[in-house]
Tab-separated table of C-alpha atoms in Angstrom:
chain	number	residue	atom	x	y	z
A	1	MET	CA	-38.622	-1.664	-15.637
A	2	ALA	CA	-35.276	-1.193	-13.883
A	3	LYS	CA	-32.116	0.553	-16.623
A	4	ALA	CA	-28.332	-0.388	-15.603
A	5	LEU	CA	-25.417	1.776	-17.704
A	6	ILE	CA	-22.620	-1.030	-18.315
A	7	ALA	CA	-18.868	0.060	-18.281
A	8	MET	CA	-17.801	-2.103	-21.590
A	9	SER	CA	-14.250	-2.429	-21.772
A	10	GLY	CA	-14.199	-4.324	-24.348
A	11	GLY	CA	-13.071	-7.802	-21.601
A	12	VAL	CA	-14.668	-10.894	-21.265
A	13	ASP	CA	-15.680	-9.935	-17.550
A	14	SER	CA	-18.218	-7.069	-19.049
A	15	SER	CA	-19.126	-8.430	-21.459
A	16	VAL	CA	-20.725	-11.040	-18.995
A	17	ALA	CA	-21.928	-8.401	-16.632
A	18	ALA	CA	-23.041	-7.232	-19.673
A	19	LEU	CA	-25.222	-10.647	-20.277
A	20	MET	CA	-26.244	-11.348	-16.762
A	21	MET	CA	-27.763	-7.924	-15.611
A	22	ARG	CA	-29.688	-7.907	-19.688
A	23	SER	CA	-30.888	-11.473	-18.657
A	24	LYS	CA	-32.279	-10.487	-15.285
A	25	GLY	CA	-34.649	-8.642	-17.479
A	26	PHE	CA	-32.437	-4.450	-16.662
A	27	GLU	CA	-32.729	-2.645	-20.138
A	28	CYS	CA	-28.606	-2.291	-20.970
A	29	ILE	CA	-27.424	-0.078	-22.459
A	30	GLY	CA	-23.530	0.058	-23.137
A	31	VAL	CA	-20.340	2.761	-22.733
A	32	THR	CA	-17.151	3.237	-23.616
A	33	MET	CA	-14.795	5.758	-22.463
A	34	LYS	CA	-12.829	7.199	-25.518
A	35	LEU	CA	-9.911	8.159	-22.263
A	36	HIS	CA	-6.703	9.053	-25.171
A	37	ASP	CA	-7.171	11.075	-28.311
A	38	ASN	CA	-3.621	9.699	-30.171
A	39	GLU	CA	-5.649	5.923	-31.288
A	40	SER	CA	-1.661	5.666	-33.348
A	41	GLU	CA	-0.162	4.073	-30.896
A	42	THR	CA	1.279	0.826	-30.303
A	43	TYR	CA	-0.133	-1.425	-27.543
A	44	SER	CA	0.648	-4.004	-25.723
A	45	GLU	CA	-1.569	-7.320	-25.506
A	46	LYS	CA	-2.072	-6.398	-22.323
A	47	ALA	CA	-2.529	-3.185	-22.886
A	48	CYS	CA	-6.402	-1.684	-22.156
A	49	CYS	CA	-8.921	1.332	-23.872
A	50	THR	CA	-7.064	0.265	-26.936
A	51	ALA	CA	-9.301	1.293	-30.467
A	52	SER	CA	-9.462	-2.138	-30.883
A	53	ASP	CA	-10.914	-3.297	-27.545
A	54	ALA	CA	-14.139	-0.499	-27.837
A	55	GLU	CA	-14.579	-2.670	-31.144
A	56	ASP	CA	-14.466	-5.538	-28.802
A	57	ALA	CA	-16.932	-3.807	-26.536
A	58	ARG	CA	-19.356	-2.742	-29.681
A	59	SER	CA	-19.329	-6.593	-31.219
A	60	VAL	CA	-20.582	-7.811	-27.788
A	61	CYS	CA	-23.394	-4.713	-27.612
A	62	THR	CA	-24.569	-6.033	-30.847
A	63	LYS	CA	-24.142	-10.106	-30.020
A	64	LEU	CA	-26.854	-8.687	-27.362
A	65	GLY	CA	-28.795	-6.848	-29.189
A	66	ILE	CA	-28.569	-4.020	-26.240
A	67	PRO	CA	-27.005	-0.181	-27.829
A	68	TYR	CA	-23.462	0.629	-27.129
A	69	TYR	CA	-21.833	4.157	-27.274
A	70	VAL	CA	-18.650	6.011	-26.295
A	71	PHE	CA	-17.852	8.980	-24.256
A	72	ASN	CA	-14.959	10.885	-25.221
A	73	PHE	CA	-13.168	11.758	-21.644
A	74	CYS	CA	-10.092	12.433	-22.641
A	75	GLY	CA	-9.587	15.672	-21.236
A	76	ASP	CA	-10.673	14.307	-17.789
A	77	PHE	CA	-8.591	11.395	-18.107
A	78	GLU	CA	-5.682	13.909	-18.981
A	79	GLN	CA	-6.794	16.314	-16.032
A	80	ASN	CA	-7.376	13.884	-12.927
A	81	VAL	CA	-5.079	10.625	-14.070
A	82	ILE	CA	-2.791	11.830	-16.532
A	83	GLU	CA	-1.636	15.157	-14.170
A	84	LYS	CA	-1.863	13.054	-11.331
A	85	PHE	CA	0.320	10.255	-12.136
A	86	VAL	CA	2.988	12.441	-12.987
A	87	HIS	CA	2.472	15.322	-10.067
A	88	SER	CA	3.404	11.967	-7.856
A	89	TYR	CA	6.106	11.114	-8.895
A	90	GLU	CA	7.274	14.526	-8.887
A	91	ILE	CA	7.149	14.880	-5.882
A	92	GLY	CA	8.619	11.128	-4.740
A	93	GLU	CA	5.372	9.420	-4.144
A	94	THR	CA	4.531	6.490	-6.196
A	95	PRO	CA	1.030	6.511	-7.392
A	96	ASN	CA	-2.257	3.911	-8.372
A	97	PRO	CA	-3.460	5.502	-11.943
A	98	CYS	CA	-5.916	2.709	-12.240
A	99	ILE	CA	-7.548	3.851	-8.719
A	100	ASP	CA	-7.734	7.386	-10.130
A	101	CYS	CA	-9.061	6.184	-13.331
A	102	ASN	CA	-11.953	3.554	-11.261
A	103	ARG	CA	-12.449	7.577	-8.952
A	104	PHE	CA	-12.436	9.806	-11.755
A	105	LEU	CA	-13.653	8.655	-15.238
A	106	LYS	CA	-16.137	5.172	-14.152
A	107	PHE	CA	-17.534	6.212	-10.846
A	108	GLY	CA	-17.077	10.021	-11.560
A	109	ASN	CA	-18.396	11.364	-15.038
A	110	LEU	CA	-19.823	7.813	-16.269
A	111	GLN	CA	-21.850	7.557	-12.842
A	112	LYS	CA	-23.003	11.345	-14.002
A	113	LYS	CA	-23.505	10.253	-17.540
A	114	SER	CA	-25.591	6.957	-16.281
A	115	ILE	CA	-27.821	9.137	-14.159
A	116	VAL	CA	-28.495	12.313	-16.999
A	117	LEU	CA	-29.649	8.877	-19.234
A	118	GLY	CA	-32.088	8.031	-16.878
A	119	CYS	CA	-30.360	5.270	-15.503
A	120	ASP	CA	-31.287	3.462	-12.084
A	121	TYR	CA	-27.799	2.106	-12.131
A	122	ILE	CA	-23.865	1.206	-13.377
A	123	VAL	CA	-22.400	-2.261	-13.471
A	124	THR	CA	-19.200	-3.101	-14.304
A	125	GLY	CA	-16.851	-6.061	-14.339
A	126	HIS	CA	-14.981	-6.176	-11.309
A	127	TYR	CA	-14.999	-8.931	-8.449
A	128	ALA	CA	-16.254	-7.108	-5.487
A	129	ARG	CA	-19.646	-7.398	-4.349
A	130	VAL	CA	-22.004	-4.798	-2.892
A	131	GLU	CA	-24.515	-5.115	0.238
A	132	PHE	CA	-27.213	-3.475	2.130
A	133	ASP	CA	-26.580	-3.939	6.034
A	134	GLU	CA	-29.521	-3.300	7.638
A	135	LYS	CA	-28.435	-2.958	10.805
A	136	SER	CA	-25.748	-0.317	10.763
A	137	GLY	CA	-27.878	1.041	7.407
A	138	ARG	CA	-24.692	1.145	5.015
A	139	TRP	CA	-24.287	-0.388	1.603
A	140	LEU	CA	-20.942	-2.092	2.883
A	141	LEU	CA	-18.417	-2.863	-0.119
A	142	LYS	CA	-17.161	-6.400	-0.088
A	143	LYS	CA	-14.075	-8.848	-1.205
A	144	ALA	CA	-15.414	-11.103	-4.068
A	145	LEU	CA	-15.725	-14.473	-3.534
A	146	ASN	CA	-13.273	-15.137	-5.782
A	147	GLN	CA	-10.109	-14.273	-4.015
A	148	ALA	CA	-7.455	-14.696	-6.488
A	149	LYS	CA	-8.911	-12.065	-8.749
A	150	ASP	CA	-10.456	-9.933	-5.606
A	151	GLN	CA	-10.018	-5.683	-6.386
A	152	SER	CA	-12.396	-4.742	-3.696
A	153	TYR	CA	-8.595	-3.171	-3.370
A	154	VAL	CA	-8.858	-0.829	-5.897
A	155	LEU	CA	-13.222	0.501	-5.058
A	156	TYR	CA	-11.995	1.678	-2.365
A	157	PHE	CA	-13.051	5.524	-2.547
A	158	LEU	CA	-17.065	4.653	-2.954
A	159	ASN	CA	-19.140	6.671	-1.312
A	160	GLN	CA	-22.726	5.642	0.578
A	161	GLU	CA	-24.370	7.000	-2.948
A	162	GLN	CA	-22.434	5.603	-5.377
A	163	LEU	CA	-22.659	2.134	-3.643
A	164	ALA	CA	-26.527	2.281	-3.646
A	165	ARG	CA	-26.414	3.279	-7.821
A	166	VAL	CA	-23.842	0.140	-8.161
A	167	ARG	CA	-24.048	-3.514	-9.706
A	168	PHE	CA	-20.763	-5.996	-9.943
A	169	PRO	CA	-22.372	-8.960	-11.338
A	170	LEU	CA	-19.251	-11.173	-10.717
A	171	GLY	CA	-19.164	-10.679	-6.811
A	172	ASN	CA	-20.389	-13.673	-6.627
A	173	PHE	CA	-18.271	-15.803	-9.417
A	174	THR	CA	-15.808	-18.472	-7.470
A	175	ASN	CA	-13.462	-18.096	-10.402
A	176	LYS	CA	-12.503	-16.956	-13.320
A	177	GLU	CA	-13.200	-19.829	-15.572
A	178	GLN	CA	-16.780	-19.749	-14.646
A	179	VAL	CA	-16.701	-16.429	-16.174
A	180	ARG	CA	-15.122	-17.503	-19.963
A	181	ALA	CA	-17.270	-20.068	-19.583
A	182	ILE	CA	-20.667	-18.200	-20.298
A	183	ALA	CA	-19.205	-16.428	-22.574
A	184	ALA	CA	-18.474	-18.859	-24.617
A	185	GLU	CA	-21.504	-20.957	-24.482
A	186	ASN	CA	-22.975	-17.106	-25.782
A	187	GLY	CA	-21.444	-16.906	-28.647
A	188	LEU	CA	-19.127	-13.509	-27.452
A	189	LEU	CA	-15.822	-13.176	-28.748
A	190	THR	CA	-14.422	-11.766	-25.562
A	191	ALA	CA	-14.045	-15.163	-24.382
A	192	SER	CA	-11.198	-16.169	-24.190
A	193	LYS	CA	-9.120	-12.431	-24.071
A	194	GLY	CA	-6.260	-11.797	-22.026
A	195	GLU	CA	-6.583	-9.853	-19.228
A	196	SER	CA	-4.902	-6.615	-19.542
A	197	GLN	CA	-2.361	-5.429	-16.912
A	198	ASP	CA	-0.494	-2.428	-18.457
A	199	ILE	CA	-1.339	0.876	-17.680
A	200	CYS	CA	-2.529	2.537	-20.727
A	201	PHE	CA	-1.079	4.926	-21.575
A	202	VAL	CA	2.645	4.274	-20.963
A	203	PRO	CA	2.013	1.416	-23.168
A	204	ASP	CA	5.744	0.760	-23.190
A	205	GLY	CA	6.137	0.403	-20.156
A	206	ASP	CA	8.682	3.338	-20.147
A	207	TYR	CA	7.173	5.336	-17.019
A	208	ALA	CA	10.565	7.659	-16.731
A	209	GLY	CA	10.307	8.927	-21.316
A	210	PHE	CA	6.350	9.246	-20.721
A	211	ILE	CA	6.578	11.542	-17.883
A	212	SER	CA	10.021	13.609	-19.728
A	213	ARG	CA	7.863	13.915	-23.116
A	214	PHE	CA	4.346	14.830	-21.581
A	215	THR	CA	6.285	17.610	-18.909
A	216	GLY	CA	9.098	18.309	-21.533
A	217	LYS	CA	11.352	18.339	-18.737
A	218	ASP	CA	14.320	16.704	-17.793
A	219	TYR	CA	15.471	14.806	-14.629
A	220	PRO	CA	18.770	15.318	-13.431
A	221	SER	CA	20.698	12.690	-12.269
A	222	GLY	CA	22.230	12.597	-8.745
A	223	ASP	CA	23.538	11.097	-5.668
A	224	PHE	CA	22.635	7.176	-4.180
A	225	ARG	CA	23.180	7.212	-0.701
A	226	ASP	CA	23.264	5.489	2.505
A	227	PRO	CA	21.288	6.005	5.727
A	228	ARG	CA	23.832	8.018	6.692
A	229	GLY	CA	24.531	10.005	3.474
A	230	ASN	CA	27.361	8.835	2.707
A	231	VAL	CA	27.393	9.180	-0.957
A	232	LEU	CA	27.214	5.568	-3.128
A	233	GLY	CA	26.548	6.515	-7.017
A	234	GLN	CA	24.337	8.622	-9.264
A	235	HIS	CA	20.850	7.459	-10.063
A	236	ARG	CA	19.533	8.477	-12.876
A	237	GLY	CA	16.426	10.556	-11.967
A	238	VAL	CA	14.145	10.377	-8.900
A	239	ILE	CA	11.072	9.794	-10.483
A	240	ARG	CA	13.327	6.564	-11.804
A	241	TYR	CA	12.597	4.925	-8.877
A	242	THR	CA	9.899	3.326	-6.671
A	243	ILE	CA	10.507	2.434	-2.864
A	244	GLY	CA	11.444	-2.041	-2.869
A	245	GLN	CA	13.835	-1.297	-5.808
A	246	ARG	CA	16.357	-3.713	-6.369
A	247	LYS	CA	17.433	-3.853	-10.363
A	248	GLY	CA	18.821	-1.665	-12.454
A	249	LEU	CA	20.420	0.507	-9.489
A	250	GLY	CA	23.608	0.478	-11.200
A	251	ILE	CA	25.720	0.612	-7.638
A	252	SER	CA	27.851	-2.783	-6.097
A	253	TYR	CA	27.807	-3.519	-2.278
A	254	SER	CA	28.459	-6.647	-0.328
A	255	GLU	CA	25.127	-6.821	-0.131
A	256	PRO	CA	21.795	-6.474	-2.483
A	257	LEU	CA	20.976	-2.973	-1.760
A	258	TYR	CA	16.629	-1.634	-2.079
A	259	VAL	CA	15.832	1.682	-2.764
A	260	VAL	CA	14.362	3.037	0.845
A	261	SER	CA	13.106	6.586	0.678
A	262	LYS	CA	14.299	9.676	-1.952
A	263	SER	CA	14.250	13.038	-1.253
A	264	VAL	CA	12.532	14.963	-4.065
A	265	SER	CA	14.413	18.791	-2.349
A	266	GLU	CA	17.909	17.496	-1.936
A	267	ASN	CA	17.301	14.995	-6.263
A	268	ALA	CA	18.672	12.045	-3.908
A	269	VAL	CA	17.469	8.073	-3.166
A	270	THR	CA	18.194	6.269	-0.189
A	271	LEU	CA	19.620	2.901	-0.322
A	272	SER	CA	20.071	0.393	2.008
A	273	VAL	CA	20.111	-3.079	2.980
A	274	GLU	CA	16.767	-5.406	3.013
A	275	ARG	CA	15.898	-4.742	6.884
A	276	ASP	CA	15.870	-1.053	5.938
A	277	LEU	CA	12.691	-1.471	3.649
A	278	TYR	CA	10.354	-2.278	6.927
A	279	SER	CA	8.477	-0.542	8.799
A	280	SER	CA	5.760	-0.670	11.956
A	281	GLU	CA	3.352	1.992	11.202
A	282	LEU	CA	2.362	4.738	8.605
A	283	THR	CA	-0.158	7.586	7.919
A	284	ALA	CA	-2.681	8.319	5.669
A	285	ARG	CA	-4.876	10.881	3.604
A	286	ASP	CA	-8.082	11.764	2.392
A	287	PHE	CA	-9.400	8.368	4.175
A	288	ASN	CA	-13.121	7.678	3.213
A	289	TRP	CA	-14.604	5.066	5.486
A	290	ILE	CA	-17.286	2.813	3.807
A	291	SER	CA	-18.742	0.267	7.366
A	292	LEU	CA	-18.902	3.673	9.114
A	293	ALA	CA	-21.066	6.563	9.592
A	294	GLU	CA	-17.779	8.289	11.449
A	295	PRO	CA	-13.963	7.706	12.386
A	296	PRO	CA	-14.225	5.597	15.365
A	297	THR	CA	-12.578	7.326	18.099
A	298	GLU	CA	-11.036	4.891	19.484
A	299	PRO	CA	-8.280	2.430	18.003
A	300	ILE	CA	-9.682	-0.782	15.819
A	301	SER	CA	-8.498	-3.934	15.035
A	302	VAL	CA	-8.454	-4.327	11.590
A	303	SER	CA	-6.491	-6.591	8.212
A	304	VAL	CA	-4.397	-4.218	5.774
A	305	ARG	CA	-3.328	-4.150	2.032
A	306	THR	CA	-0.613	-1.693	1.099
A	307	ARG	CA	-0.814	-3.387	-2.577
A	308	TYR	CA	-2.805	-4.562	-4.472
A	309	HIS	CA	-3.436	-8.468	-4.206
A	310	GLY	CA	-0.660	-8.128	-0.881
A	311	VAL	CA	-0.981	-9.925	1.874
A	312	GLU	CA	-3.469	-8.095	4.396
A	313	ALA	CA	-1.631	-7.546	7.563
A	314	GLU	CA	-2.647	-7.017	10.912
A	315	ALA	CA	-2.573	-3.751	12.284
A	316	ALA	CA	-4.638	-1.191	14.617
A	317	ALA	CA	-6.305	2.034	13.114
A	318	VAL	CA	-6.023	5.550	14.653
A	319	ALA	CA	-8.298	8.422	13.088
A	320	ASN	CA	-6.088	11.613	13.811
A	321	PRO	CA	-7.751	14.838	14.334
A	322	ASP	CA	-6.977	16.242	10.877
A	323	GLY	CA	-8.527	13.860	9.125
A	324	THR	CA	-5.657	11.091	8.153
A	325	VAL	CA	-5.285	7.763	10.611
A	326	THR	CA	-2.469	6.563	11.347
A	327	ILE	CA	-2.002	2.758	11.124
A	328	ARG	CA	0.033	0.225	13.502
A	329	PHE	CA	1.096	-2.321	12.493
A	330	THR	CA	1.409	-6.080	14.748
A	331	GLU	CA	4.408	-6.675	12.959
A	332	PRO	CA	6.836	-5.031	10.552
A	333	GLN	CA	5.774	-4.553	6.609
A	334	ARG	CA	8.127	-4.212	3.667
A	335	ALA	CA	8.478	-1.216	0.766
A	336	ILE	CA	5.518	0.710	1.724
A	337	SER	CA	5.118	3.393	-0.322
A	338	PRO	CA	3.988	6.770	-0.467
A	339	GLY	CA	1.305	7.768	-2.716
A	340	GLN	CA	0.083	3.283	-2.584
A	341	ALA	CA	-3.608	3.217	-1.029
A	342	VAL	CA	-3.858	1.561	2.207
A	343	VAL	CA	-7.297	-0.638	2.742
A	344	LEU	CA	-8.793	-1.479	5.736
A	345	TYR	CA	-10.696	-4.993	6.090
A	346	ASP	CA	-13.126	-6.690	8.795
A	347	GLY	CA	-12.679	-10.270	7.982
A	348	GLU	CA	-14.733	-9.278	4.169
A	349	ILE	CA	-15.375	-6.206	5.158
A	350	VAL	CA	-14.043	-2.877	3.401
A	351	VAL	CA	-13.889	-1.110	6.485
A	352	GLY	CA	-12.183	2.286	4.785
A	353	GLY	CA	-8.822	3.760	2.649
A	354	GLY	CA	-7.227	6.160	2.023
A	355	THR	CA	-3.302	7.033	0.715
A	356	ILE	CA	-0.241	6.671	1.963
A	357	CYS	CA	1.202	9.886	2.675
A	358	ALA	CA	4.548	8.452	5.340
A	359	SER	CA	5.875	5.831	6.900
A	360	CYS	CA	8.248	5.132	9.779
């Protein structure tokens, strides 16, 4: 009998994923990752990875009759997610810590645990699909049938070894209500549980405040500038601003102003009108090619997402000798942010993805 480790978040998606794998005859083990030492924090209803989530996961596993464990990954979470999150803001980027959590914890640490436990597969409640392509001999990551819930964007880092051992049971559902209905029919207490959205280690949503507390540093005010270098006012610390931000600037101007760039070395934030937010090209680092065995030697036509659930844009991708990838858009794109992921698609297939490091 094949054995599966189920990553249990305490939500309805992972609950139904566990139910489906057990129903297919797999020997299942439910596991939750403990990521925080301090469980006394007050979390919003939309936060994830809380102590109550772990209790919900335990209850579901008890209902399904499968063993349940909690693995303490607090130290690794701090090193690979929180410290990376802080560093990204300090160098002027806008990170995506949920991608890093998936990459280093769920499909890193947890997958290693699954091998130790003798599991053939690791299973999550992500909305995505994995298929083996006989023609290319490669595992492919594909969009979920439910386009509104598709999470392929946050899984672009998966390599061939990981894809061969992962299963996404929810990828073929066309809407979330089907998943909730299955949970309700089987008496799972998570059937009506709400969606988690907040970053788990910033329960109050104050990223800058969290960073200051974590580092013990003060991030000084500096100049708001226009593109010509004229001083427009004072900002409250570079870490408080992201590309495309309009609210909270406190600047009076004849037109709405947006954050278009940041300079950590000069402690300056550049503001301009909306038309200056658009870029025709970006460069990405740490690129992972999924559907291709080798980086392409010629430009390839792809559709591109530069943000989670963003609208895809047509572009040409060029693999550079240094391992970076240049993306040239057919039409300029708004508010491309260094630190965010860029993911390339060929229809429903994820071609690959990386981290945005520059745009122009």
